[in-house]
XYZ file of C-alpha atoms in Angstrom:
469
model
C 303.953 53.231 122.071
C 306.868 50.941 121.352
C 306.884 49.744 124.951
C 303.185 48.945 124.773
C 303.685 47.006 121.533
C 306.510 45.054 123.102
C 304.401 44.335 126.175
C 301.214 43.265 124.465
C 302.386 41.856 121.128
C 305.856 40.351 120.962
C 306.293 39.425 124.618
C 302.786 38.124 125.324
C 302.632 34.595 126.702
C 299.647 32.693 128.139
C 299.315 32.713 131.914
C 298.029 29.114 131.845
C 297.962 26.371 129.252
C 294.793 24.404 128.500
C 294.915 20.649 128.505
C 293.692 20.637 124.917
C 292.674 23.155 122.282
C 292.258 23.478 118.541
C 294.497 25.735 116.506
C 292.643 28.719 115.048
C 292.326 28.955 111.294
C 291.968 32.267 109.508
C 291.015 32.816 105.873
C 294.098 34.136 104.034
C 291.901 36.567 102.109
C 291.746 38.621 105.331
C 295.424 39.597 104.908
C 294.756 42.877 103.030
C 292.300 43.990 105.738
C 294.760 43.097 108.490
C 297.519 45.091 106.754
C 295.229 48.107 106.450
C 294.369 47.813 110.143
C 298.058 47.643 110.995
C 298.792 50.778 108.978
C 295.938 52.664 110.692
C 297.204 51.586 114.112
C 300.713 52.807 113.337
C 299.418 56.234 112.246
C 297.214 56.500 115.341
C 300.073 55.524 117.616
C 302.208 58.407 116.317
C 299.719 61.047 117.506
C 297.937 59.378 120.436
C 299.001 60.463 123.913
C 296.176 59.184 126.056
C 297.283 56.109 128.013
C 293.867 54.461 127.860
C 293.649 54.878 124.089
C 297.163 53.509 123.720
C 296.121 50.484 125.750
C 293.305 49.678 123.341
C 295.590 50.290 120.346
C 298.002 47.760 121.802
C 295.206 45.241 122.121
C 294.408 45.679 118.426
C 298.100 45.190 117.657
C 297.984 41.925 119.588
C 295.053 40.745 117.539
C 296.590 41.725 114.202
C 299.950 40.152 115.104
C 298.368 36.896 116.302
C 296.208 36.674 113.180
C 299.161 37.257 110.881
C 301.138 34.608 112.766
C 298.365 32.012 112.261
C 297.976 32.859 108.544
C 301.722 32.602 107.981
C 301.859 29.304 109.873
C 298.972 27.898 107.795
C 300.771 28.805 104.577
C 304.055 27.320 105.773
C 302.493 24.028 106.875
C 300.600 23.747 103.615
C 303.595 24.355 101.328
C 306.775 23.362 103.236
C 308.668 20.313 102.052
C 310.900 20.034 105.104
C 309.287 19.141 108.407
C 312.105 20.161 110.751
C 310.473 23.557 111.505
C 306.971 22.140 111.973
C 307.183 21.996 115.823
C 308.327 25.645 116.010
C 305.640 26.828 113.605
C 302.949 24.818 115.366
C 304.037 26.209 118.718
C 303.836 29.777 117.378
C 300.356 29.111 116.004
C 299.288 27.570 119.327
C 300.537 30.621 121.194
C 298.762 32.949 118.742
C 295.526 30.986 119.178
C 295.682 31.417 122.957
C 296.452 35.110 122.418
C 293.277 35.581 120.385
C 291.211 33.627 122.893
C 292.588 35.769 125.721
C 291.702 38.956 123.822
C 288.207 37.604 123.246
C 287.730 36.717 126.912
C 289.079 40.081 128.080
C 286.234 41.733 126.183
C 283.655 39.646 128.079
C 281.754 42.159 130.193
C 280.198 39.410 132.297
C 283.355 37.389 132.938
C 281.312 34.179 132.557
C 279.740 32.083 129.816
C 276.123 33.253 129.906
C 273.439 30.555 129.821
C 271.544 31.154 126.601
C 268.882 28.551 127.477
C 268.319 29.815 131.028
C 268.067 33.473 130.035
C 265.776 32.819 127.100
C 263.610 30.620 129.315
C 263.009 33.399 131.815
C 262.590 35.918 129.001
C 259.780 33.735 127.640
C 258.163 33.242 131.048
C 258.205 36.954 131.834
C 256.839 37.749 128.371
C 253.852 35.481 129.098
C 253.325 37.142 132.520
C 253.627 40.561 130.889
C 250.920 39.752 128.335
C 248.651 38.303 131.053
C 248.877 41.447 133.180
C 248.200 43.662 130.140
C 245.165 41.535 129.280
C 243.840 41.461 132.852
C 244.324 45.189 133.231
C 242.326 45.788 130.023
C 239.627 43.346 131.155
C 239.139 44.629 134.692
C 240.215 48.276 134.167
C 242.694 48.002 137.061
C 244.914 50.635 135.528
C 247.315 51.455 138.348
C 247.984 47.896 139.512
C 248.241 46.453 136.019
C 250.630 49.143 134.835
C 252.899 48.431 137.814
C 252.948 44.666 137.266
C 253.188 44.974 133.476
C 256.158 47.318 133.788
C 257.815 45.025 136.310
C 257.404 41.865 134.233
C 258.176 43.732 131.010
C 261.485 45.035 132.328
C 262.347 41.522 133.528
C 261.564 40.186 130.047
C 263.795 42.740 128.304
C 266.587 42.179 130.842
C 266.759 38.412 130.324
C 266.262 38.769 126.587
C 269.339 41.023 126.520
C 271.321 38.468 128.557
C 270.268 35.691 126.193
C 271.355 37.666 123.140
C 274.593 38.663 124.883
C 275.514 34.980 125.218
C 276.768 35.293 121.615
C 277.899 38.892 121.941
C 279.275 39.309 125.435
C 281.218 42.495 124.563
C 278.083 44.407 123.547
C 277.843 47.350 125.945
C 274.240 48.170 125.006
C 273.050 44.669 125.902
C 275.031 44.823 129.147
C 273.441 48.123 130.179
C 269.928 46.985 129.227
C 270.100 43.856 131.375
C 271.695 45.475 134.410
C 269.433 48.564 134.420
C 266.170 46.762 133.704
C 266.761 43.907 136.149
C 267.616 46.438 138.834
C 264.507 48.571 138.263
C 261.890 45.858 137.664
C 261.207 44.744 141.295
C 260.484 48.349 142.296
C 257.444 48.394 139.977
C 256.265 45.009 141.284
C 256.478 46.328 144.844
C 254.522 49.468 143.835
C 251.637 47.191 142.869
C 251.924 45.327 146.189
C 251.764 48.623 148.112
C 248.477 49.348 146.359
C 247.115 45.891 147.221
C 247.788 46.591 150.902
C 245.863 49.826 150.602
C 242.886 47.876 149.184
C 243.078 45.357 151.989
C 243.078 48.136 154.589
C 239.920 49.586 153.095
C 238.239 46.171 152.913
C 238.929 45.250 156.528
C 238.720 48.708 158.072
C 240.968 51.730 158.056
C 241.349 51.640 161.842
C 243.462 48.483 161.518
C 246.391 50.291 159.933
C 248.953 52.634 161.414
C 249.052 54.627 158.167
C 246.356 55.782 155.796
C 245.930 53.317 152.897
C 247.788 55.195 150.134
C 250.516 56.449 152.408
C 252.173 53.084 151.999
C 252.490 53.768 148.271
C 253.623 57.365 148.770
C 256.279 56.553 151.353
C 257.687 53.347 149.952
C 257.631 54.339 146.279
C 259.649 57.371 147.321
C 262.047 55.039 149.113
C 262.343 52.806 146.043
C 263.003 55.788 143.787
C 265.639 57.058 146.223
C 267.254 53.641 146.196
C 267.293 53.529 142.383
C 268.746 57.055 142.269
C 271.578 56.104 144.617
C 272.241 52.943 142.615
C 272.334 54.989 139.383
C 274.908 57.320 140.880
C 277.015 54.401 142.034
C 276.725 52.686 138.655
C 277.830 55.851 136.874
C 280.832 56.280 139.157
C 281.836 52.659 138.686
C 281.453 52.873 134.901
C 283.652 55.973 134.725
C 286.305 54.334 136.911
C 286.331 51.195 134.764
C 286.727 53.174 131.544
C 289.658 55.001 133.062
C 291.162 51.765 134.417
C 290.810 52.946 138.007
C 289.479 51.127 141.032
C 285.683 50.953 140.775
C 285.116 49.970 144.391
C 283.918 53.479 145.333
C 281.043 53.414 142.843
C 280.278 49.818 143.744
C 279.963 50.737 147.415
C 277.531 53.506 146.529
C 275.426 50.968 144.599
C 275.535 48.626 147.573
C 274.370 51.495 149.778
C 271.419 52.072 147.420
C 270.356 48.424 147.508
C 270.926 48.304 151.289
C 268.556 51.301 151.633
C 266.002 49.361 149.594
C 266.368 46.414 151.975
C 265.879 48.780 154.911
C 262.692 50.267 153.409
C 261.347 46.759 152.643
C 262.106 45.705 156.214
C 260.037 48.630 157.446
C 257.228 47.771 155.014
C 257.298 44.130 156.094
C 257.040 45.224 159.722
C 254.020 47.455 158.980
C 252.364 44.690 156.970
C 252.842 42.141 159.723
C 251.414 44.699 162.175
C 248.326 45.014 159.942
C 247.877 41.226 159.834
C 248.277 41.097 163.591
C 245.640 43.772 164.056
C 242.997 42.147 161.855
C 243.496 38.720 163.436
C 244.632 39.265 167.014
C 243.743 42.839 168.020
C 239.993 42.704 167.444
C 238.772 40.337 170.092
C 240.524 40.356 173.472
C 239.863 36.636 173.754
C 241.919 35.896 170.657
C 245.604 35.855 171.550
C 248.470 35.528 169.115
C 250.042 32.122 168.584
C 251.970 30.676 165.677
C 249.419 27.872 165.344
C 246.454 30.247 165.149
C 248.321 32.404 162.622
C 248.985 29.335 160.508
C 245.320 28.337 160.566
C 244.207 31.852 159.637
C 246.704 32.381 156.842
C 246.247 28.947 155.281
C 242.450 28.928 155.702
C 242.247 25.560 157.429
C 238.846 24.465 158.734
C 239.755 25.848 162.150
C 241.022 29.072 160.567
C 237.777 29.510 158.633
C 235.800 29.119 161.891
C 237.939 31.818 163.513
C 237.366 34.143 160.552
C 233.624 33.697 160.867
C 233.822 34.877 164.472
C 236.129 37.770 163.617
C 233.927 38.935 160.737
C 231.689 41.015 163.001
C 234.578 43.302 163.828
C 235.358 44.306 160.244
C 233.822 46.930 158.017
C 230.306 45.536 157.237
C 230.194 47.445 153.959
C 232.693 45.023 152.379
C 231.512 41.774 153.964
C 230.591 40.412 150.531
C 234.148 41.032 149.248
C 235.736 39.379 152.279
C 233.523 36.342 151.775
C 234.993 35.729 148.331
C 237.217 32.661 148.154
C 240.311 34.408 146.774
C 240.086 37.323 149.184
C 240.595 34.996 152.122
C 244.032 34.091 150.721
C 245.249 37.649 150.100
C 247.029 38.167 153.455
C 249.150 35.041 152.769
C 249.737 35.872 149.075
C 250.970 39.410 149.839
C 253.189 38.102 152.611
C 254.817 35.506 150.353
C 255.390 37.956 147.492
C 256.991 40.543 149.782
C 259.263 37.957 151.435
C 260.566 36.586 148.119
C 261.288 40.095 146.770
C 262.991 40.763 150.119
C 265.188 37.675 149.568
C 266.073 38.975 146.120
C 267.169 42.344 147.494
C 269.355 40.693 150.167
C 270.963 38.608 147.423
C 271.761 41.740 145.395
C 273.415 43.365 148.405
C 275.610 40.286 148.934
C 276.323 40.053 145.234
C 277.517 43.621 144.683
C 279.372 43.769 148.006
C 281.755 41.215 146.443
C 282.421 43.469 143.438
C 281.830 43.049 139.698
C 284.024 39.939 139.524
C 282.879 38.360 142.810
C 281.781 34.783 143.323
C 278.035 35.410 143.225
C 277.977 37.605 140.125
C 280.213 35.214 138.198
C 278.097 32.149 138.994
C 274.862 32.593 137.063
C 272.996 29.886 138.948
C 272.578 32.290 141.881
C 271.034 34.887 139.579
C 268.603 32.342 138.140
C 267.474 31.107 141.547
C 267.626 34.158 143.840
C 266.812 36.846 141.284
C 264.862 35.464 138.288
C 262.863 32.799 140.112
C 262.002 35.047 143.069
C 260.646 37.876 140.906
C 258.876 35.473 138.558
C 257.009 33.846 141.457
C 255.970 37.245 142.774
C 254.652 38.462 139.404
C 252.937 35.128 138.635
C 251.081 35.089 141.961
C 249.186 38.167 140.873
C 248.102 36.587 137.643
C 245.950 34.251 139.743
C 245.297 36.722 142.599
C 244.729 39.731 140.425
C 242.483 42.400 142.067
C 239.946 41.755 139.307
C 239.576 38.147 140.481
C 239.827 38.997 144.182
C 237.356 41.914 144.411
C 235.772 41.817 140.975
C 234.550 45.003 139.311
C 233.252 46.440 142.557
C 232.866 50.225 142.071
C 233.355 50.807 145.804
C 237.002 49.727 145.475
C 238.923 52.005 143.134
C 242.006 54.212 143.232
C 239.768 57.182 144.028
C 238.007 55.413 146.916
C 241.286 54.179 148.340
C 242.787 57.662 148.316
C 239.694 59.183 149.946
C 240.619 60.133 153.550
C 237.575 58.420 155.080
C 234.832 56.283 153.625
C 231.167 56.226 154.567
C 230.134 52.759 155.708
C 226.664 51.298 155.880
C 225.704 49.208 158.877
C 223.553 46.178 158.305
C 219.830 45.988 157.783
C 218.663 49.460 158.782
C 220.985 51.216 156.306
C 222.215 53.760 158.850
C 225.697 55.284 158.338
C 228.534 54.975 160.812
C 232.085 56.315 160.521
C 235.237 54.336 161.226
C 235.606 55.999 164.606
C 232.059 55.054 165.595
C 232.755 51.429 164.698
C 235.926 51.533 166.740
C 233.986 53.042 169.671
C 231.310 50.362 169.330
C 233.999 47.681 169.318
C 235.649 49.166 172.473
C 232.297 49.180 174.225
C 231.677 45.563 173.314
C 235.161 44.461 174.334
C 234.799 46.029 177.778
C 231.687 43.881 178.403
C 233.199 40.673 177.058
C 234.250 39.134 180.395
C 231.782 36.191 180.143
C 231.854 33.502 177.489
C 228.587 34.900 176.056
C 227.847 38.648 176.172
C 225.101 40.591 174.505
C 225.914 44.147 173.560
C 222.813 46.215 173.122
C 223.379 49.058 170.695
C 220.232 50.987 171.676
C 222.578 53.551 173.342
C 223.576 54.806 169.928
C 220.579 54.060 167.744
C 216.855 54.686 167.615
C 215.118 53.020 170.587
C 212.238 51.957 168.300
C 214.456 49.549 166.396
C 213.994 45.940 167.416
C 216.589 44.446 169.797
C 217.287 41.580 167.395
C 218.708 43.995 164.847
C 220.606 46.068 167.418
C 222.517 43.387 169.260
C 225.827 41.673 168.570
C 226.674 38.330 170.130
C 230.256 37.746 171.222
C 231.424 34.407 172.511
C 234.660 32.554 172.854
C 234.725 29.485 170.564
C 236.990 26.491 171.091
C 239.845 27.715 168.907
C 243.162 25.941 168.858
């Protein structure tokens, strides 16, 4: 213990000197408390054998010794009649002040000065989004989606609230754990809501346009997100144990990086499947409509040309939900989902880069990156679905619910005669029409599959190639 005291108390010197600082002042009435602390430390040091515990005892000794030095210096400067020793006393007080500041900074779990204003700003914004999603869920009875988005925004709110409070208490372990756990988990709940939105879109346009069944996206990718969080939790636990034992925490950090990297992989796969779905509903319905970046832009951004294309493509989609697809907000959903997924994807890539540098790396110790690439990205994603909430997009349509989405196959009604046709029959009808679409105007007579007494006007579809860009 004596060697530790010598190392951390009597022989401590600052590694660097500030250009200017103010000498600390300590109320002399704290002397009895400091003496009691010193006595307790001496008794503990006689029986303590654990190196880690001895290290923390030595830190307390440093604090007590520096405080006593400052109090003694204050008394001397206030009562001394000779000024010859003033420079020596002042120098000792200056060194003790730096010692206390170093002890304070060493207890900073974040290794940075947290932005109180920035963290409280995002805490307020996410609180507003949280309340909006709770209110919209209650209004439209969209239980599953609203719970996902409310949990996502609520966890973000609590995470940034903890960071804001920790700006004045940066050694608080509880605050540190709340912010790091909640901010890590929150995007997974937001993505769970997005998976469900894709399932709704598949039902609205037609189940034959998706590689997977609607709810399989939720089952598969929620499992992937949970696996990612589990791996990150293991890595975080290993890193925390290593830090408490003053060992290298890189092993646990690498496990956490692997967990986030797995999340990036699963999101890459989801993004691929979503883009495939968009490609199918826009460019795999009519053989005369070929993919091009310009056409995709017109379709996603609903330009006048894009709206004309959608009118022509409408005949290929599930006629049961034509009224939903005609709603103004529904036309924007492919673009909204794409944007929200991409910005969450950017956030995940940032987290991989951040943790790969370690807990004291450049990214994690520069809070501006967190505010832009984490907080702003997730906030935009959650806020988008305040305006494009399923209640606004599809209304209170009883045909679209969690039960209907999870149903293996829906029964669809075709047009004016009210006859029922399955998804496969629609796909067969589309294949038949496509094979006859060699001319610019082709009439497909559906009398082959329906009652011959029905008028030809009701049984025919007209396919033609418009002047699309």
